[in-house]
Tab-separated table of C-alpha atoms in Angstrom:
chain	number	residue	atom	x	y	z
A	25	MET	CA	23.633	154.836	129.157
A	26	PRO	CA	22.474	154.124	132.315
A	27	SER	CA	22.177	150.449	132.906
A	28	SER	CA	18.349	149.324	133.078
A	29	ARG	CA	19.014	146.120	135.646
A	30	ARG	CA	17.799	145.781	138.831
A	31	GLY	CA	20.895	146.689	141.917
A	32	SER	CA	22.733	149.472	142.612
A	33	THR	CA	24.397	151.052	138.952
A	34	VAL	CA	26.916	153.330	141.075
A	35	ILE	CA	28.810	151.041	143.259
A	36	PRO	CA	31.560	152.353	145.839
A	37	THR	CA	34.494	150.678	146.234
A	38	LEU	CA	36.988	150.486	149.340
A	39	SER	CA	40.144	148.796	150.910
A	40	TYR	CA	41.037	147.449	154.032
A	41	ARG	CA	44.650	146.361	155.396
A	42	ASP	CA	42.105	144.014	157.683
A	43	ALA	CA	39.778	142.850	154.810
A	44	PRO	CA	38.268	139.794	156.587
A	45	ALA	CA	37.845	141.603	160.011
A	46	MET	CA	36.088	144.475	158.072
A	47	ILE	CA	33.584	142.432	156.356
A	48	ASP	CA	32.758	140.477	159.394
A	49	TRP	CA	32.506	144.064	161.194
A	50	LEU	CA	30.527	145.416	158.443
A	51	VAL	CA	28.512	142.837	158.426
A	52	ARG	CA	27.784	142.740	162.403
A	53	ALA	CA	27.713	146.488	163.035
A	54	PHE	CA	26.172	148.041	159.576
A	55	GLY	CA	23.987	145.186	158.563
A	56	PHE	CA	25.295	144.615	155.507
A	57	HIS	CA	24.958	140.864	153.690
A	58	LYS	CA	27.851	138.779	151.622
A	59	GLN	CA	27.332	138.071	148.861
A	60	ALA	CA	30.002	137.028	147.233
A	61	VAL	CA	33.464	136.670	149.044
A	62	TYR	CA	36.565	136.232	146.719
A	63	MET	CA	40.448	134.991	148.528
A	64	ASP	CA	43.754	133.887	148.241
A	65	GLY	CA	44.649	133.398	151.423
A	66	ASP	CA	44.147	135.924	154.160
A	67	VAL	CA	43.939	138.444	151.185
A	68	VAL	CA	40.360	139.603	150.216
A	69	LEU	CA	40.950	139.453	145.873
A	70	HIS	CA	37.086	140.885	145.932
A	71	ALA	CA	33.156	141.268	148.126
A	72	GLN	CA	30.576	142.226	147.360
A	73	LEU	CA	28.814	143.249	150.453
A	74	THR	CA	24.582	144.023	150.049
A	75	PHE	CA	22.345	146.402	151.630
A	76	GLY	CA	18.678	145.865	150.442
A	77	ASP	CA	19.281	146.964	146.671
A	78	GLY	CA	22.704	148.756	147.019
A	79	MET	CA	26.949	147.287	147.564
A	80	VAL	CA	30.202	148.163	148.046
A	81	MET	CA	32.764	146.348	146.819
A	82	LEU	CA	35.907	146.210	148.392
A	83	GLY	CA	38.937	144.516	148.550
A	84	SER	CA	43.092	144.241	150.529
A	85	ALA	CA	44.350	147.242	150.971
A	86	SER	CA	47.547	146.500	148.429
A	87	LYS	CA	50.174	149.695	147.348
A	88	ASP	CA	50.861	147.025	143.833
A	89	GLY	CA	48.702	148.233	140.820
A	90	ASP	CA	47.082	151.158	139.575
A	91	TRP	CA	43.968	151.002	140.335
A	92	ALA	CA	45.871	151.250	144.992
A	93	ARG	CA	48.567	154.032	143.346
A	94	LEU	CA	45.605	155.737	143.607
A	95	MET	CA	43.429	154.859	146.585
A	96	ALA	CA	44.922	156.363	150.265
A	97	GLN	CA	43.861	154.923	153.720
A	98	PRO	CA	42.533	157.298	156.075
A	99	ASP	CA	44.521	156.656	158.214
A	100	GLU	CA	48.036	157.803	156.381
A	101	ILE	CA	45.954	161.020	155.294
A	102	GLY	CA	45.471	162.496	158.912
A	103	GLY	CA	42.391	160.455	159.544
A	104	ARG	CA	40.484	162.006	156.779
A	105	SER	CA	38.417	160.957	153.951
A	106	THR	CA	38.384	160.980	150.576
A	107	HIS	CA	34.335	159.815	150.227
A	108	GLY	CA	31.553	159.053	152.430
A	109	VAL	CA	29.667	155.926	151.644
A	110	CYS	CA	25.687	157.066	152.165
A	111	VAL	CA	22.957	153.650	152.699
A	112	VAL	CA	19.785	154.197	153.326
A	113	VAL	CA	18.263	152.724	156.212
A	114	ASP	CA	14.377	152.132	157.260
A	115	ASP	CA	15.023	152.712	161.438
A	116	ALA	CA	17.785	155.268	161.127
A	117	ASP	CA	17.304	155.069	165.324
A	118	ALA	CA	17.550	151.553	165.622
A	119	HIS	CA	20.322	151.317	163.118
A	120	TYR	CA	22.243	153.969	165.555
A	121	ALA	CA	21.387	151.692	168.377
A	122	ARG	CA	23.317	148.929	166.370
A	123	ALA	CA	25.789	150.465	164.947
A	124	LYS	CA	27.124	152.216	168.876
A	125	ASP	CA	26.602	148.645	170.000
A	126	ALA	CA	29.508	147.911	167.909
A	127	GLY	CA	32.200	149.925	169.128
A	128	ALA	CA	31.313	152.122	165.643
A	129	GLN	CA	32.898	156.149	166.003
A	130	ILE	CA	29.929	157.861	165.793
A	131	VAL	CA	31.315	161.614	164.251
A	132	ILE	CA	28.583	163.161	163.518
A	133	ASP	CA	25.091	162.049	166.017
A	134	ILE	CA	21.918	160.545	165.265
A	135	ALA	CA	19.127	163.942	163.975
A	136	ASP	CA	16.728	165.312	162.469
A	137	GLN	CA	17.795	166.778	158.687
A	138	HIS	CA	16.942	169.597	157.430
A	139	TYR	CA	16.204	167.953	153.594
A	140	GLY	CA	13.906	165.000	155.678
A	141	GLY	CA	14.587	161.845	157.221
A	142	ARG	CA	16.777	161.797	160.685
A	143	GLY	CA	20.497	160.157	160.297
A	144	TYR	CA	24.554	160.533	161.558
A	145	ALA	CA	27.498	159.504	160.415
A	146	ALA	CA	29.727	156.999	162.174
A	147	ARG	CA	33.443	155.985	160.778
A	148	ASP	CA	34.929	152.425	160.832
A	149	PRO	CA	37.926	150.769	163.070
A	150	GLU	CA	39.640	151.550	159.567
A	151	GLY	CA	38.337	155.490	159.704
A	152	TYR	CA	36.106	155.880	156.245
A	153	VAL	CA	33.306	157.789	157.319
A	154	TRP	CA	29.790	156.625	156.202
A	155	TRP	CA	26.524	158.251	156.399
A	156	PHE	CA	22.736	156.743	157.351
A	157	GLY	CA	19.357	157.847	157.585
A	158	SER	CA	15.880	157.423	156.558
A	159	TYR	CA	15.809	159.932	154.143
A	160	ASP	CA	15.362	157.820	150.424
A	161	PRO	CA	15.942	160.845	147.630
A	162	TRP	CA	14.349	158.282	145.791
A	163	ASN	CA	11.414	157.862	147.133
A	164	GLU	CA	9.678	160.761	145.525
A	165	ASP	CA	7.217	162.249	148.411
A	166	GLU	CA	10.484	162.837	150.212
A	167	ASN	CA	12.352	165.025	147.267
A	168	GLY	CA	10.014	167.199	145.731
A	169	THR	CA	10.027	165.216	142.490
A	170	ALA	CA	7.190	163.798	139.494
């Protein structure tokens, strides 16, 4: 049974080789906020970054442990990403400009989408693909549900 608590109940997880630098970059380029960062020296054991009611969790990449053995970094698989993260933003054009100014690699240029809203895709410095757009699937006026 799904949780009834406030906030996102589906939370993407990412691992980064230089997780401390990526946390700072995700805050600067994409507008995330640090909710919690647990470290052991230079290793991020667990971090929670929020954007509105959404969250991503991340940590330092490792080859040790059950979870780590299931993961691959984008540069280990030809620059491809096995998942993407979709983030709803109020102003896709302003977010796009912020990301470009911070050096994000735009991989799908900003455009109006056939299903509604406006959005774009960008890679972060370690190769993960992110989608930012104004289409809000929770908005009943946009998705046609009642």
